[in-house]
Amino acid sequence: MDTVTTIADVRARVRAWKREGARIAFVPTMGNLHAGHVSLIELARRHGERFVASIFVNPMQFGPNEDFAHYPRTPARDADMLRAAGCDLMFMPDVAEVYGQGAGAPTRIEVPVISTTLCGEFRPGHFEGVATVVAKLFNIVQPDVAIFGEKDFQQLAVIQRMSADLCFPVAIVGAPTVREADGLAMSSRNQYLTGAERAIAPRIHAALSAAIRSIATGAADLAAIERAGAESLAAHGFRIDYFAVRRRADLAAPTPADRELVVLAAARIGKARLIDNLQVDR
Ligand code: PAF
């Protein structure tokens, strides 16, 4: 595996592979890789002959009081994990390389409506930062396919929409959430949990599981399901941002005719803000 830090170097490498007829699979990450990322990488390898991963902690997607400065950075370990997973190219740019001269007031991509609900309500500007950096990375790497985890379900939906609206010739593939044995979704932010917080963190998955069981067995009062989920988490000490049942296609509130749903939760415990979701058909 080679490591490059400049846009010119990534482009040269990808151009050469494309001349050989290779399909390029891409996994954008913010580093601090864990088994969840490895599953994205394994999926990426099934979608292309050459595989590129980026490691870039994107300042634009962090709010002023969020954890940008303290976000865990483990580049040497990340490189080992990517090499072991069969990655061909690791792109690790610095902020100036990605944002260049626009660093003061760079162009931003806004994906309306879907970006302002759920996490967007609690993290204003977050999805603008995500959409902007992913568009930049698509233009830099020019992949044929890009993989994103379903754990960040709203992020995946925003990127699918952005990519379709801006006509990126990139297939967007969602990868199933990887969980610890007790159900907790893997996330770099799990490191912020103390031992006591880690012990109750799987309650989010338990509450989501209870909600999808109710929906799958015919419960129709979705507001009651949302209330029950939020109350069960609050009873365990979580501060709830949302516990919501939405339709999968666009994350709008479901009508009685909608069959494909997703239940999403965001809740804070100690210093960590955890998100998770489960899909259900009714
Ligand atoms: O999910 C992430 O790690 C980030 O939001 C992404 C997609 C790499 C954009 O910075």
CSV table of C-alpha atoms and ligand atoms in Angstrom, one decimal:
chain,number,residue,atom,x,y,z
A,1,MET,CA,0.0,0.0,0.0
A,2,ASP,CA,1.2,3.5,-0.9
A,3,THR,CA,0.4,6.6,1.2
A,4,VAL,CA,0.0,9.9,-0.6
A,5,THR,CA,-0.9,13.4,0.8
A,6,THR,CA,-1.5,15.5,-2.3
A,7,ILE,CA,-4.4,15.7,-4.7
A,8,ALA,CA,-2.0,15.5,-7.7
A,9,ASP,CA,-0.5,12.2,-6.4
A,10,VAL,CA,-3.9,10.5,-5.9
A,11,ARG,CA,-5.1,11.6,-9.3
A,12,ALA,CA,-1.9,10.4,-11.0
A,13,ARG,CA,-2.3,6.9,-9.4
A,14,VAL,CA,-6.0,6.6,-10.1
A,15,ARG,CA,-5.5,7.8,-13.7
A,16,ALA,CA,-2.9,5.0,-14.3
A,17,TRP,CA,-5.2,2.4,-12.8
A,18,LYS,CA,-8.2,3.5,-14.9
A,19,ARG,CA,-6.0,3.3,-18.0
A,20,GLU,CA,-5.5,-0.4,-17.1
A,21,GLY,CA,-9.3,-0.7,-17.0
A,22,ALA,CA,-9.5,-1.1,-13.2
A,23,ARG,CA,-12.7,-0.2,-11.3
A,24,ILE,CA,-11.8,2.1,-8.3
A,25,ALA,CA,-13.6,1.5,-5.0
A,26,PHE,CA,-13.3,4.2,-2.3
A,27,VAL,CA,-13.8,4.4,1.4
A,28,PRO,CA,-13.7,7.9,2.9
A,29,THR,CA,-12.9,7.9,6.6
A,30,MET,CA,-11.8,10.2,9.4
A,31,GLY,CA,-9.3,7.6,10.6
A,32,ASN,CA,-9.2,5.9,14.0
A,33,LEU,CA,-10.2,2.8,12.2
A,34,HIS,CA,-12.0,-0.1,14.0
A,35,ALA,CA,-13.7,-3.3,12.9
A,36,GLY,CA,-16.7,-1.3,11.5
A,37,HIS,CA,-14.3,0.4,9.0
A,38,VAL,CA,-12.7,-3.0,8.2
A,39,SER,CA,-16.1,-4.3,7.1
A,40,LEU,CA,-16.4,-1.2,4.7
A,41,ILE,CA,-13.0,-2.0,3.3
A,42,GLU,CA,-13.9,-5.6,2.8
A,43,LEU,CA,-17.1,-4.6,1.0
A,44,ALA,CA,-15.1,-2.1,-1.1
A,45,ARG,CA,-12.8,-4.8,-2.3
A,46,ARG,CA,-15.8,-6.7,-3.7
A,47,HIS,CA,-16.7,-3.7,-5.8
A,48,GLY,CA,-13.4,-2.8,-7.4
A,49,GLU,CA,-10.0,-4.0,-8.6
A,50,ARG,CA,-8.2,-1.1,-6.9
A,51,PHE,CA,-9.1,0.3,-3.5
A,52,VAL,CA,-8.5,3.8,-2.1
A,53,ALA,CA,-9.1,4.9,1.5
A,54,SER,CA,-8.9,8.5,2.7
A,55,ILE,CA,-8.1,9.5,6.2
A,56,PHE,CA,-9.1,13.1,6.8
A,57,VAL,CA,-10.6,14.7,9.9
A,58,ASN,CA,-12.8,17.3,8.3
A,59,PRO,CA,-13.0,20.5,10.2
A,60,MET,CA,-16.1,21.7,8.3
A,61,GLN,CA,-18.4,19.0,9.7
A,62,PHE,CA,-17.6,19.8,13.4
A,63,GLY,CA,-19.5,22.5,15.2
A,64,PRO,CA,-17.7,25.1,17.4
A,65,ASN,CA,-18.3,23.2,20.6
A,66,GLU,CA,-17.6,19.7,19.1
A,67,ASP,CA,-14.6,17.4,19.4
A,68,PHE,CA,-12.6,18.4,16.3
A,69,ALA,CA,-9.4,19.2,18.2
A,70,HIS,CA,-9.7,16.0,20.4
A,71,TYR,CA,-11.0,13.7,17.7
A,72,PRO,CA,-8.8,10.5,18.0
A,73,ARG,CA,-6.1,10.5,15.4
A,74,THR,CA,-4.2,7.2,15.0
A,75,PRO,CA,-2.5,7.4,11.5
A,76,ALA,CA,0.1,4.7,12.1
A,77,ARG,CA,-2.4,2.1,13.3
A,78,ASP,CA,-4.8,3.1,10.6
A,79,ALA,CA,-2.1,2.5,7.9
A,80,ASP,CA,-1.5,-1.0,9.4
A,81,MET,CA,-5.2,-1.8,9.3
A,82,LEU,CA,-5.6,-0.6,5.8
A,83,ARG,CA,-2.5,-2.5,4.6
A,84,ALA,CA,-3.8,-5.7,6.3
A,85,ALA,CA,-7.2,-5.2,4.6
A,86,GLY,CA,-5.6,-5.0,1.1
A,87,CYS,CA,-5.9,-1.3,0.5
A,88,ASP,CA,-3.8,-0.1,-2.5
A,89,LEU,CA,-3.7,3.6,-1.7
A,90,MET,CA,-4.1,5.6,1.5
A,91,PHE,CA,-4.8,9.3,0.9
A,92,MET,CA,-4.0,11.4,4.0
A,93,PRO,CA,-4.2,15.1,3.1
A,94,ASP,CA,-3.9,18.0,5.5
A,95,VAL,CA,-6.5,20.7,5.8
A,96,ALA,CA,-4.7,23.1,3.4
A,97,GLU,CA,-4.6,20.5,0.7
A,98,VAL,CA,-8.3,19.9,0.9
A,99,TYR,CA,-9.6,23.4,1.5
A,100,GLY,CA,-6.8,25.3,-0.2
A,101,GLN,CA,-7.4,29.0,-0.8
A,102,GLY,CA,-11.0,28.7,0.2
A,103,ALA,CA,-10.0,28.1,3.8
A,104,GLY,CA,-11.6,31.3,5.0
A,105,ALA,CA,-15.0,31.0,3.4
A,106,PRO,CA,-14.9,27.9,1.2
A,107,THR,CA,-17.7,26.9,-1.1
A,108,ARG,CA,-20.3,24.7,0.7
A,109,ILE,CA,-22.8,22.2,-0.5
A,110,GLU,CA,-26.2,22.3,1.1
A,111,VAL,CA,-28.5,19.3,0.6
A,112,PRO,CA,-31.9,20.8,1.7
A,113,VAL,CA,-34.5,19.3,4.0
A,114,ILE,CA,-32.9,15.9,4.6
A,115,SER,CA,-29.9,17.7,6.2
A,116,THR,CA,-31.8,19.8,8.7
A,117,THR,CA,-33.9,17.1,10.4
A,118,LEU,CA,-32.7,14.6,13.1
A,119,CYS,CA,-29.0,15.1,13.6
A,120,GLY,CA,-29.1,18.2,11.5
A,121,GLU,CA,-31.3,19.9,14.1
A,122,PHE,CA,-28.8,19.3,16.8
A,123,ARG,CA,-25.6,19.7,14.7
A,124,PRO,CA,-26.4,22.8,12.5
A,125,GLY,CA,-24.1,22.8,9.5
A,126,HIS,CA,-22.8,19.3,10.1
A,127,PHE,CA,-24.2,17.7,6.9
A,128,GLU,CA,-23.1,20.7,4.8
A,129,GLY,CA,-19.6,19.9,6.0
A,130,VAL,CA,-20.0,16.2,5.2
A,131,ALA,CA,-21.6,16.8,1.7
A,132,THR,CA,-18.9,19.4,0.9
A,133,VAL,CA,-15.9,17.2,1.8
A,134,VAL,CA,-17.4,14.1,0.2
A,135,ALA,CA,-18.0,16.0,-3.0
A,136,LYS,CA,-14.4,17.2,-2.9
A,137,LEU,CA,-13.1,13.7,-2.2
A,138,PHE,CA,-15.2,12.3,-5.1
A,139,ASN,CA,-13.6,15.0,-7.4
A,140,ILE,CA,-10.2,14.2,-6.1
A,141,VAL,CA,-10.3,10.4,-6.1
A,142,GLN,CA,-12.8,10.0,-9.0
A,143,PRO,CA,-13.9,6.6,-7.8
A,144,ASP,CA,-16.5,4.3,-9.5
A,145,VAL,CA,-18.0,3.2,-6.2
A,146,ALA,CA,-17.9,4.6,-2.7
A,147,ILE,CA,-18.9,2.8,0.5
A,148,PHE,CA,-20.5,4.4,3.6
A,149,GLY,CA,-21.7,2.7,6.8
A,150,GLU,CA,-25.4,2.4,7.5
A,151,LYS,CA,-24.7,3.3,11.1
A,152,ASP,CA,-24.7,6.9,9.9
A,153,PHE,CA,-28.0,6.4,8.1
A,154,GLN,CA,-28.7,10.1,7.7
A,155,GLN,CA,-25.2,10.8,6.4
A,156,LEU,CA,-25.7,8.0,3.8
A,157,ALA,CA,-29.0,9.5,2.7
A,158,VAL,CA,-27.5,13.0,2.4
A,159,ILE,CA,-24.6,11.6,0.3
A,160,GLN,CA,-26.9,9.6,-1.9
A,161,ARG,CA,-29.0,12.7,-2.5
A,162,MET,CA,-26.0,15.0,-3.1
A,163,SER,CA,-24.4,12.5,-5.5
A,164,ALA,CA,-27.6,12.1,-7.5
A,165,ASP,CA,-28.3,15.8,-7.6
A,166,LEU,CA,-24.8,16.8,-8.7
A,167,CYS,CA,-24.6,13.9,-11.2
A,168,PHE,CA,-21.5,12.3,-9.7
A,169,PRO,CA,-20.8,9.1,-11.7
A,170,VAL,CA,-20.2,7.2,-8.4
A,171,ALA,CA,-22.3,4.3,-7.2
A,172,ILE,CA,-23.0,4.8,-3.5
A,173,VAL,CA,-23.1,1.5,-1.5
A,174,GLY,CA,-24.3,1.3,2.1
A,175,ALA,CA,-22.6,-1.2,4.4
A,176,PRO,CA,-24.4,-2.9,7.4
A,177,THR,CA,-23.6,-1.7,10.9
A,178,VAL,CA,-21.0,-3.7,12.8
A,179,ARG,CA,-21.8,-4.3,16.4
A,180,GLU,CA,-20.1,-5.4,19.6
A,181,ALA,CA,-21.3,-8.7,21.1
A,182,ASP,CA,-23.8,-6.8,23.3
A,183,GLY,CA,-25.3,-4.8,20.4
A,184,LEU,CA,-23.5,-1.5,20.7
A,185,ALA,CA,-22.7,-0.1,17.2
A,186,MET,CA,-19.0,0.3,16.7
A,187,SER,CA,-17.9,3.9,16.6
A,188,SER,CA,-14.7,5.9,17.3
A,189,ARG,CA,-16.8,7.9,19.8
A,190,ASN,CA,-17.3,4.8,22.0
A,191,GLN,CA,-13.8,5.6,23.3
A,192,TYR,CA,-15.2,8.5,25.2
A,193,LEU,CA,-17.3,6.2,27.3
A,194,THR,CA,-16.3,5.4,30.9
A,195,GLY,CA,-16.7,1.8,32.1
A,196,ALA,CA,-20.1,2.6,33.7
A,197,GLU,CA,-21.3,4.4,30.5
A,198,ARG,CA,-20.0,1.6,28.3
A,199,ALA,CA,-22.1,-0.8,30.4
A,200,ILE,CA,-25.4,1.0,29.6
A,201,ALA,CA,-24.5,2.1,26.0
A,202,PRO,CA,-26.1,-1.1,24.5
A,203,ARG,CA,-29.4,0.1,25.8
A,204,ILE,CA,-29.7,2.2,22.6
A,205,HIS,CA,-29.7,-0.9,20.5
A,206,ALA,CA,-32.1,-2.6,22.9
A,207,ALA,CA,-34.5,0.3,22.7
A,208,LEU,CA,-34.3,0.3,18.8
A,209,SER,CA,-34.8,-3.4,18.8
A,210,ALA,CA,-38.0,-3.1,20.9
A,211,ALA,CA,-39.3,-0.4,18.6
A,212,ILE,CA,-38.8,-2.4,15.4
A,213,ARG,CA,-40.4,-5.5,17.1
A,214,SER,CA,-43.5,-3.4,17.8
A,215,ILE,CA,-43.6,-2.0,14.3
A,216,ALA,CA,-43.0,-5.4,12.7
A,217,THR,CA,-45.8,-7.0,14.7
A,218,GLY,CA,-48.4,-4.3,13.6
A,219,ALA,CA,-48.2,-1.5,16.2
A,220,ALA,CA,-49.5,1.6,14.3
A,221,ASP,CA,-49.0,4.4,16.8
A,222,LEU,CA,-45.5,5.5,15.9
A,223,ALA,CA,-45.6,8.5,18.2
A,224,ALA,CA,-46.2,6.1,21.1
A,225,ILE,CA,-43.2,3.9,20.0
A,226,GLU,CA,-41.0,7.0,19.8
A,227,ARG,CA,-42.1,8.1,23.3
A,228,ALA,CA,-41.5,4.6,24.8
A,229,GLY,CA,-38.0,4.5,23.2
A,230,ALA,CA,-37.0,7.9,24.5
A,231,GLU,CA,-38.4,7.2,27.9
A,232,SER,CA,-36.6,3.9,28.2
A,233,LEU,CA,-33.3,5.6,27.4
A,234,ALA,CA,-33.9,8.5,29.7
A,235,ALA,CA,-34.6,6.1,32.5
A,236,HIS,CA,-31.0,4.7,32.0
A,237,GLY,CA,-29.5,8.2,32.3
A,238,PHE,CA,-29.2,9.2,28.6
A,239,ARG,CA,-29.9,12.7,27.4
A,240,ILE,CA,-32.0,12.2,24.3
A,241,ASP,CA,-31.6,14.2,21.1
A,242,TYR,CA,-34.2,12.2,19.3
A,243,PHE,CA,-35.8,8.7,19.0
A,244,ALA,CA,-37.7,8.8,15.8
A,245,VAL,CA,-39.5,6.5,13.3
A,246,ARG,CA,-39.0,7.8,9.7
A,247,ARG,CA,-39.5,6.4,6.2
A,248,ARG,CA,-36.2,5.1,4.7
A,249,ALA,CA,-36.5,6.9,1.4
A,250,ASP,CA,-36.1,10.5,2.6
A,251,LEU,CA,-36.3,10.4,6.4
A,252,ALA,CA,-39.7,12.2,6.3
A,253,ALA,CA,-42.4,11.3,8.9
A,254,PRO,CA,-44.1,8.2,7.6
A,255,THR,CA,-47.6,8.2,6.2
A,256,PRO,CA,-49.8,5.1,7.0
A,257,ALA,CA,-49.0,3.9,3.4
A,258,ASP,CA,-45.2,3.8,4.0
A,259,ARG,CA,-43.9,0.3,4.5
A,260,GLU,CA,-40.1,0.8,4.6
A,261,LEU,CA,-39.1,2.5,7.8
A,262,VAL,CA,-36.1,3.1,9.9
A,263,VAL,CA,-36.0,3.9,13.6
A,264,LEU,CA,-33.1,6.3,14.5
A,265,ALA,CA,-31.8,7.4,17.9
A,266,ALA,CA,-29.2,9.9,19.0
A,267,ALA,CA,-28.5,10.1,22.7
A,268,ARG,CA,-25.8,11.6,24.9
A,269,ILE,CA,-24.1,9.9,27.9
A,270,GLY,CA,-21.2,11.6,29.6
A,271,LYS,CA,-19.0,13.1,26.9
A,272,ALA,CA,-20.2,10.8,24.1
A,273,ARG,CA,-23.0,11.4,21.7
A,274,LEU,CA,-24.1,8.0,20.3
A,275,ILE,CA,-26.2,7.4,17.2
A,276,ASP,CA,-27.7,4.2,15.9
A,277,ASN,CA,-30.6,2.9,13.8
A,278,LEU,CA,-32.5,-0.2,12.7
A,279,GLN,CA,-34.5,-0.7,9.6
A,280,VAL,CA,-37.9,-2.4,9.6
A,281,ASP,CA,-40.6,-3.2,7.0
A,282,ARG,CA,-44.2,-3.3,8.0
B,1,PAF,O1,-18.3,9.1,8.3
B,1,PAF,C1,-17.3,9.7,8.3
B,1,PAF,O2,-16.2,9.2,8.8
B,1,PAF,C2,-17.2,11.1,7.8
B,1,PAF,O3,-18.4,11.8,8.0
B,1,PAF,C3,-16.8,11.1,6.3
B,1,PAF,C4,-17.9,10.5,5.4
B,1,PAF,C5,-15.5,10.5,6.0
B,1,PAF,C6,-16.7,12.6,5.8
B,1,PAF,O4,-15.8,13.3,6.5
